[in-house]
GROMACS .gro file of C-alpha atoms in nm:
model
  322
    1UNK     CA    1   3.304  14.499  15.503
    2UNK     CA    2   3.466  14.131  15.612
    3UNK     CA    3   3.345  13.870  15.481
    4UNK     CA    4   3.054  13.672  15.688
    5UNK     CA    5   3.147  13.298  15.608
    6UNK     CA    6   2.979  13.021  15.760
    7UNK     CA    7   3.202  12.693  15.800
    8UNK     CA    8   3.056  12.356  15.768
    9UNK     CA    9   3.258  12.056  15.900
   10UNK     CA   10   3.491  12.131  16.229
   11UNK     CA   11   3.770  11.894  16.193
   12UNK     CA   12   4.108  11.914  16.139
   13UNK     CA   13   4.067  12.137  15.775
   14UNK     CA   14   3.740  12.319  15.930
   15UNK     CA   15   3.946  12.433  16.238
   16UNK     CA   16   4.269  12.518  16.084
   17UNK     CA   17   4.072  12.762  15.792
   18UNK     CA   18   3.919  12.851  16.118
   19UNK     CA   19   4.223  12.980  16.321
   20UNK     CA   20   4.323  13.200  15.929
   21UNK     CA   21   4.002  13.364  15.880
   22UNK     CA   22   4.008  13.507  16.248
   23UNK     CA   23   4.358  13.585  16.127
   24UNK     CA   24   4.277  13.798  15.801
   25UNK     CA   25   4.094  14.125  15.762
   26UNK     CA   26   3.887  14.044  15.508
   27UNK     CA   27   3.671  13.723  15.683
   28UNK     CA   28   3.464  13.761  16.014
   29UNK     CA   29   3.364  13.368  16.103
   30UNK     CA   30   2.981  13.413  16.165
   31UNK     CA   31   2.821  13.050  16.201
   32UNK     CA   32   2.985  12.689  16.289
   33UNK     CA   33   2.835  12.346  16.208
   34UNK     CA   34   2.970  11.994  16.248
   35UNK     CA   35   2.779  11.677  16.381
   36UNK     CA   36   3.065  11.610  16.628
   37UNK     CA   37   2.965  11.831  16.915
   38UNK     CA   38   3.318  11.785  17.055
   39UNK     CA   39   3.443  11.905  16.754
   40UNK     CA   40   3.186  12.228  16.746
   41UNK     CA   41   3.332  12.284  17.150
   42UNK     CA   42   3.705  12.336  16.995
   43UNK     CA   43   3.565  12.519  16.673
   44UNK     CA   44   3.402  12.752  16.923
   45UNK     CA   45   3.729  12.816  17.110
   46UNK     CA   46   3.927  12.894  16.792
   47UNK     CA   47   3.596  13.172  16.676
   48UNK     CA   48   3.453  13.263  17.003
   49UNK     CA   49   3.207  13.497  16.877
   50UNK     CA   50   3.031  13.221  16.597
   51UNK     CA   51   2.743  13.106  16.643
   52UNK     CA   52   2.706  12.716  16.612
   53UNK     CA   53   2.423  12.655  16.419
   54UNK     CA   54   2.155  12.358  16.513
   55UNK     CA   55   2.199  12.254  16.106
   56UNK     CA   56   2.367  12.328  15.819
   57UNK     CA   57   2.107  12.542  15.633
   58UNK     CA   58   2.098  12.730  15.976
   59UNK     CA   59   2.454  12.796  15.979
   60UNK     CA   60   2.447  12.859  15.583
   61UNK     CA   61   2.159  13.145  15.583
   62UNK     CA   62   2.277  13.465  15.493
   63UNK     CA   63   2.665  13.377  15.506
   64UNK     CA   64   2.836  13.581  15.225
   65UNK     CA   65   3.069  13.231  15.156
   66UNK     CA   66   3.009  12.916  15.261
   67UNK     CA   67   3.358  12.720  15.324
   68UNK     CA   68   3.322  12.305  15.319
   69UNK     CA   69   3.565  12.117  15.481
   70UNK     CA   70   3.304  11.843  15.542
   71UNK     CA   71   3.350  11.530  15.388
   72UNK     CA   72   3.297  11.456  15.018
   73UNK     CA   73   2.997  11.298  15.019
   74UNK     CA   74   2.787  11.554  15.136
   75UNK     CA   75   2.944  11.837  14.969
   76UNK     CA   76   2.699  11.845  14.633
   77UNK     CA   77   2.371  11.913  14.835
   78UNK     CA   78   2.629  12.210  15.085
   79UNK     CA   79   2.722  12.365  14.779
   80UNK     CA   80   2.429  12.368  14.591
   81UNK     CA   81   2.222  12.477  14.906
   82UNK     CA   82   2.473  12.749  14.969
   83UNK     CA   83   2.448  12.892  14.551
   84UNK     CA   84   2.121  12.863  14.543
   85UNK     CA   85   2.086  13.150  14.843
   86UNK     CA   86   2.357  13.331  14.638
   87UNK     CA   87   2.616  13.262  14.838
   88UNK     CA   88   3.016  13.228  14.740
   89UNK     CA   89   3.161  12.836  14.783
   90UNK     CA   90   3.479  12.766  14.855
   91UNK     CA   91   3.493  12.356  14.864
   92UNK     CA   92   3.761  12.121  15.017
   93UNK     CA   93   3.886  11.887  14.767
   94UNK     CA   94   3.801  11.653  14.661
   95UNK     CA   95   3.484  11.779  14.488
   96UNK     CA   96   3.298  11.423  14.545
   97UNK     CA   97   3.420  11.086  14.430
   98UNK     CA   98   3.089  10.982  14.205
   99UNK     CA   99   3.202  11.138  13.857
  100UNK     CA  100   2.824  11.209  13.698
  101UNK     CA  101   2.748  11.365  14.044
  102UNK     CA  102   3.073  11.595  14.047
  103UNK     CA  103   2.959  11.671  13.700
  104UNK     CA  104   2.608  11.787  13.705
  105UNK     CA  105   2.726  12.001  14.033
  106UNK     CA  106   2.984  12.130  13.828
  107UNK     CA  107   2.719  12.235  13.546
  108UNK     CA  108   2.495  12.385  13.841
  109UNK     CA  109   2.707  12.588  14.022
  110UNK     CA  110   2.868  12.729  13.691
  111UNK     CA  111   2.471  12.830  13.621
  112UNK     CA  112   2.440  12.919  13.989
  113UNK     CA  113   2.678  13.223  13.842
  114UNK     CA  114   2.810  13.270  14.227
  115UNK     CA  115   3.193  13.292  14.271
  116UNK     CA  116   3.310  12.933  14.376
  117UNK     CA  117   3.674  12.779  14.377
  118UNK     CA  118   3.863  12.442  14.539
  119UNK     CA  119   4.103  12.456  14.791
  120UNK     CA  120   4.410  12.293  14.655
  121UNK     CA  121   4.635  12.444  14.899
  122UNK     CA  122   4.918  12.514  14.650
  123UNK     CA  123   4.727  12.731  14.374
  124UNK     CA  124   4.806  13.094  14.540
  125UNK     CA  125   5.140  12.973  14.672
  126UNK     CA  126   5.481  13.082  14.635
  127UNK     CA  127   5.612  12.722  14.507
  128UNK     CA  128   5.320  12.693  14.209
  129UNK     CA  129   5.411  13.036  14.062
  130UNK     CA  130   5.761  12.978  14.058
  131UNK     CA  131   5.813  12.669  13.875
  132UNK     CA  132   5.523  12.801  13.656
  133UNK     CA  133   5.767  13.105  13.586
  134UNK     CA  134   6.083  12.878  13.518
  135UNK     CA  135   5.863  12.651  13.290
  136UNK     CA  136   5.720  12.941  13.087
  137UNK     CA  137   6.059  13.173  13.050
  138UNK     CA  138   6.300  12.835  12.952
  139UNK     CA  139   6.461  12.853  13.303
  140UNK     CA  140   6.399  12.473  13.326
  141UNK     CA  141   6.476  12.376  12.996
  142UNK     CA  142   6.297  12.135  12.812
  143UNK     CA  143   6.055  11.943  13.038
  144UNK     CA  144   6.157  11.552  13.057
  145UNK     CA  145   5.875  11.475  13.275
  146UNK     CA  146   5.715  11.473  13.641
  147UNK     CA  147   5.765  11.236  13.919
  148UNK     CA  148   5.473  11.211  14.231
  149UNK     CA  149   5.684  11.040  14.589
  150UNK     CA  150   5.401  10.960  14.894
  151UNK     CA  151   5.519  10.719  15.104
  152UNK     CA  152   5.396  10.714  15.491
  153UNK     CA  153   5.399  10.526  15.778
  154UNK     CA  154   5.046  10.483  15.859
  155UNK     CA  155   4.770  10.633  15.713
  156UNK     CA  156   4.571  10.821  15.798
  157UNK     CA  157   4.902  11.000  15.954
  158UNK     CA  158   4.848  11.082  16.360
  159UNK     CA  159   4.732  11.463  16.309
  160UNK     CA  160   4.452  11.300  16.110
  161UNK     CA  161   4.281  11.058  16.378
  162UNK     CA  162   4.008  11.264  16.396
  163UNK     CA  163   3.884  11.210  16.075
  164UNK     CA  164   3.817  10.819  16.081
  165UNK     CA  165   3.666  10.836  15.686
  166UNK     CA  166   4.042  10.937  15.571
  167UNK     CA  167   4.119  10.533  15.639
  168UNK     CA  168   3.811  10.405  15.450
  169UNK     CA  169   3.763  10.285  15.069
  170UNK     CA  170   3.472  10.489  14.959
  171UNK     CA  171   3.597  10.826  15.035
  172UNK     CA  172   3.929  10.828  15.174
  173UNK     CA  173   4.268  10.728  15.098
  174UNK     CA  174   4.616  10.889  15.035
  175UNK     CA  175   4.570  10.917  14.671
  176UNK     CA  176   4.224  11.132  14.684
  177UNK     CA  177   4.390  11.339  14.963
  178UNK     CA  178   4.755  11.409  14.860
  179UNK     CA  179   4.811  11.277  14.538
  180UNK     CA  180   4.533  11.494  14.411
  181UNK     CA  181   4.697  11.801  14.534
  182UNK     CA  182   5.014  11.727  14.315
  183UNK     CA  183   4.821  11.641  14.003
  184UNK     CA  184   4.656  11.965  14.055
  185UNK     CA  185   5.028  12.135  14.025
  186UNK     CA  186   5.112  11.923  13.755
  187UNK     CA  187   4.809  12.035  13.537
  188UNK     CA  188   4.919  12.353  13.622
  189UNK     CA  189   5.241  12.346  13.414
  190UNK     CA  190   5.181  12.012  13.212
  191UNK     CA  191   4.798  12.108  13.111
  192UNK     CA  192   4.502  11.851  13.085
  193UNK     CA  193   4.637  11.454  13.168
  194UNK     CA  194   4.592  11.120  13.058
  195UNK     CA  195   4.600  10.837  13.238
  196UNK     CA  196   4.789  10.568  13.074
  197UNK     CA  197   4.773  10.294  13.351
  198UNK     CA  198   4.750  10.207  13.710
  199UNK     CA  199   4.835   9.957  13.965
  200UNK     CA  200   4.623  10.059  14.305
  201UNK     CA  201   4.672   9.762  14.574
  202UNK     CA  202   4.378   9.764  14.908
  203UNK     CA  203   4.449   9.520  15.228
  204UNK     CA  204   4.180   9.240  15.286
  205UNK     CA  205   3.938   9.410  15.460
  206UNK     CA  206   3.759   9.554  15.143
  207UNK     CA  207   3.630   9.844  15.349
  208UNK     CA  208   3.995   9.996  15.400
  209UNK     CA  209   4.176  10.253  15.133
  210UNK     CA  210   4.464  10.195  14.930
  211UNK     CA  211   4.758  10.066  15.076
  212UNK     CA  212   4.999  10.133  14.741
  213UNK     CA  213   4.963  10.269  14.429
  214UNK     CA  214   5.188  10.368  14.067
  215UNK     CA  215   5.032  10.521  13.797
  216UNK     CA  216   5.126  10.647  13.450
  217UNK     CA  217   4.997  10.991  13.273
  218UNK     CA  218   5.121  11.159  12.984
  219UNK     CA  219   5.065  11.524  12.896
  220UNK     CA  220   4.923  11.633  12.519
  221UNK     CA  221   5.272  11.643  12.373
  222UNK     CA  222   5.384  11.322  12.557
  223UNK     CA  223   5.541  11.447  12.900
  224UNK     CA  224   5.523  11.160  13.127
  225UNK     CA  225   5.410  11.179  13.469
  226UNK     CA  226   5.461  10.885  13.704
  227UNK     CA  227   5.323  10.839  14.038
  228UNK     CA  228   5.423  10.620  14.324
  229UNK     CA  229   5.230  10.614  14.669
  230UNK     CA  230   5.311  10.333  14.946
  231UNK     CA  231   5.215  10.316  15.338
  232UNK     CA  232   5.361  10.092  15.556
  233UNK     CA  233   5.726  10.056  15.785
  234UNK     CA  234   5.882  10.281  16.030
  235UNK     CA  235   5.975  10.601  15.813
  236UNK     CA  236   5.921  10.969  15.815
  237UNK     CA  237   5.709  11.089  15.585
  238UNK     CA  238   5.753  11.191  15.198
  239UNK     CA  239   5.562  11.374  14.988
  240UNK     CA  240   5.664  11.532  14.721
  241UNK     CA  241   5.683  11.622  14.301
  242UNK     CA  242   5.953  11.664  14.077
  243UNK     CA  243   5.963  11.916  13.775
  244UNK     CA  244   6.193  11.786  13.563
  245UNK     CA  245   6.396  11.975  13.277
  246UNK     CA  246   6.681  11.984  13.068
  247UNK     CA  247   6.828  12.234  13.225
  248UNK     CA  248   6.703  12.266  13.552
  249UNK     CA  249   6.440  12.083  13.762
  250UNK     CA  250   6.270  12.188  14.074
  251UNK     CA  251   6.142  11.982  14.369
  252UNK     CA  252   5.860  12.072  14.609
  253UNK     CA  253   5.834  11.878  14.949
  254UNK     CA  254   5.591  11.924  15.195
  255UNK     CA  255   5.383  12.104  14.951
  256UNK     CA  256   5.594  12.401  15.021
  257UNK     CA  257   5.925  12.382  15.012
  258UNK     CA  258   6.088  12.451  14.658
  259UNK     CA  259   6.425  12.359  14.592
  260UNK     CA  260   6.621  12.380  14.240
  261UNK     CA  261   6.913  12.119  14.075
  262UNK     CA  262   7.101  12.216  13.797
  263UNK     CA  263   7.255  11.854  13.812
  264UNK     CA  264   7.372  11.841  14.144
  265UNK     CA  265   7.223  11.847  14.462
  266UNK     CA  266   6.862  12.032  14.517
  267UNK     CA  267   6.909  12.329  14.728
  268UNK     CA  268   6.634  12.550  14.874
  269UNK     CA  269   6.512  12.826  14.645
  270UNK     CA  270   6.420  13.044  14.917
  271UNK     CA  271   6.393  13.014  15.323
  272UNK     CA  272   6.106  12.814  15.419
  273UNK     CA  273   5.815  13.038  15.611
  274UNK     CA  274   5.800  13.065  15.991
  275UNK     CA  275   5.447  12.914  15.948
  276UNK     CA  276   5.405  12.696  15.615
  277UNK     CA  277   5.077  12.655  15.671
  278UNK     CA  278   4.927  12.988  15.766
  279UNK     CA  279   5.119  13.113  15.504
  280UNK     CA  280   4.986  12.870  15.250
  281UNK     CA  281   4.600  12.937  15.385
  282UNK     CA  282   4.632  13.315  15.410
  283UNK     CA  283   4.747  13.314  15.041
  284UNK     CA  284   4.428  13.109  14.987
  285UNK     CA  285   4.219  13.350  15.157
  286UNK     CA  286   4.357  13.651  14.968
  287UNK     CA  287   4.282  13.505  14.654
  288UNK     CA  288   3.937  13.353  14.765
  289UNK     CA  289   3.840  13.749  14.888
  290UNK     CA  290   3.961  13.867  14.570
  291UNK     CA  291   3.768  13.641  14.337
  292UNK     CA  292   3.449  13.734  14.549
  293UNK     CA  293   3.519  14.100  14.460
  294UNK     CA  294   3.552  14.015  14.097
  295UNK     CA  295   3.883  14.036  14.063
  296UNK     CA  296   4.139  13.779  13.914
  297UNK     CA  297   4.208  13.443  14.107
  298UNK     CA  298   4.477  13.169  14.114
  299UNK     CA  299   4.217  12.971  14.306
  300UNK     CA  300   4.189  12.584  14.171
  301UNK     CA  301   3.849  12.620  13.996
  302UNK     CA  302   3.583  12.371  14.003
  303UNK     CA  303   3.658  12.231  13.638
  304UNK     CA  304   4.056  12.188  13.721
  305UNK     CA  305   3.897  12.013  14.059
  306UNK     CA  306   3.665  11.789  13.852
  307UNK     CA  307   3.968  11.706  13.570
  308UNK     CA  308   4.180  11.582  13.882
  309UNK     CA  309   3.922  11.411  14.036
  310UNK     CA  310   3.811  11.206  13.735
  311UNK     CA  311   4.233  11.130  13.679
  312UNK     CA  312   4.223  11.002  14.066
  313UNK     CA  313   3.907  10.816  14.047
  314UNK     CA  314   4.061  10.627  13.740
  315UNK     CA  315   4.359  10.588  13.936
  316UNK     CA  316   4.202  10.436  14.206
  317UNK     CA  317   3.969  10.175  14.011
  318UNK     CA  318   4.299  10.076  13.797
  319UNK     CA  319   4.134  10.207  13.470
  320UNK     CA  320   4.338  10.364  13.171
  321UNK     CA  321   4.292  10.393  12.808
  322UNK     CA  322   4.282  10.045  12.594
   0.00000   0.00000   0.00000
């Protein structure tokens, strides 16, 4: 039987899970619930046959998961409130920005014993397994170290508009809602991170997110890992990490697209997708329906999700170890 999932927040994340689940076999979207009526009217178009709920413990009765693309704030009481009816949680990242609080809801929903994971949209890709292949089997050589690029324009970038707490101090910021993604790959083939230091720069009105940042982590056995984030100036966007090794190194862009240098230029390792993004989300989705069923998972799991969080928190506040 598909699974009944109820969706709570209807923005740009919220709507685009949307448009995969009515995509995939395994997911029937049941109930919708957002604030934003306008953004419950084009939620509604996307899953015609939803119901939007009056509140979110309407919407979250008797769903099978419960998927969070609200912002972080909230997400604790969701997720709790959705594990304590037994549901499944799949949570956007990240999983708050108040470390004790991430903690204790990472202690409860481990207890909670329902299957929950954090959608770091790399984790059942193609580009994540294959650089964690060519770090495991020597095909990269000795690793020298990982570099983090995000540089934009403006920020939030135009897609994002809609979701005006991406621009604010408290909960937004390019660092919480990229950066975090790559650190979550890095962890992948680095393991656990330090932070060593960080330089995080705001704009006067103290309100406002981070305008640039650099950072510095090292790995267990001294891999460094350095991290440079700007906005500002007419330029496309960049966003991207580099795997770096004696041998080879590999570059993802775009959170997708992996490309390999043996020394000279990086050339694609494979064609990219006709649709980067469903193709990232269904992969998501395969591995979310599978962990539900018991089975194995490359889902980002709520302690990797808590690990990167504290690392970007730190980031953010400019703290590192004496």
């Amino acid at each position: 039987m598909a699974i009944k999932t109820a969706i709570i927040g209807l923005g740009i994340m919220g709507q685009r899970m949307a448009t995969q689940m009515m995509r995939h076999p395994e997911y029937t979207v049941c109930t919708l619930w957002d604030p934003d009526l306008q953004a419950c009217r084009a939620a509604k178009d996307i899953a015609p046959d939803a119901t939007v709920a009056k509140s979110a413990e309407d919407a979250m009765a008797g769903a099978d998961l419960v998927y969070l693309a609200c912002p972080p704030v909230p997400r604790k009481a969701y997720a709790l409130a959705a594990a304590a009816q037994g549901s499944a949680v799949f949570l956007e990242k990240p999983l708050g920005i108040n470390i004790a609080e991430s903690r204790d809801l990472a202690d409860r929903l481990a207890a909670s014993g329902v299957p929950t994971a954090v959608n770091f949209t790399q984790a059942a890709g193609p580009a994540l397994q294959g650089v964690s292949v060519a770090a495991k089997d020597g095909t990269l050589g000795q690793l020298a170290g990982v570099d983090i690029i995000v540089t934009y324009a403006n920020w939030p970038r135009a897609w994002q508009a809609g979701a005006d707490w991406l621009r604010f101090r408290d909960e937004g910021g390019m660092t919480r809602e990229v950066i975090s993604h790559f650190l979550f790959f890095t962890e992948r083939i680095l393991g656990p991170l330090e932070l060593i230091w960080a330089q995080t720069d705001y704009p006067q009105d103290a309100d406002l997110c981070e305008t640039h940042v650099a950072s510095r982590l090292i790995n267990a056995h001294g891999v460094p890992v350095s991290i440079l984030g700007t906005v500002g100036g007419v330029q496309p966007d960049r966003q991207e990490v580099t795997i770096k090794g004696s041998t080879s190194s590999r570059r993802i862009s775009d959170f997708y697209r992996d490309a390999v240098s043996f020394g000279g230029d990086f050339v694609p390792v494979q064609p990219d997708p006709d649709d980067p993004r469903a193709a990232s989300l269904g992969a998501q989705l395969d591995d979310m329906a599978a962990l539900i069923a018991g089975k194995p998972s490359r889902l980002a799991t709520v302690p990797e999700a808590l690990r990167v969080q504290i690392l970007i928190e730190g980031i953010l506040a400019g703290t590192a170890r004496p």
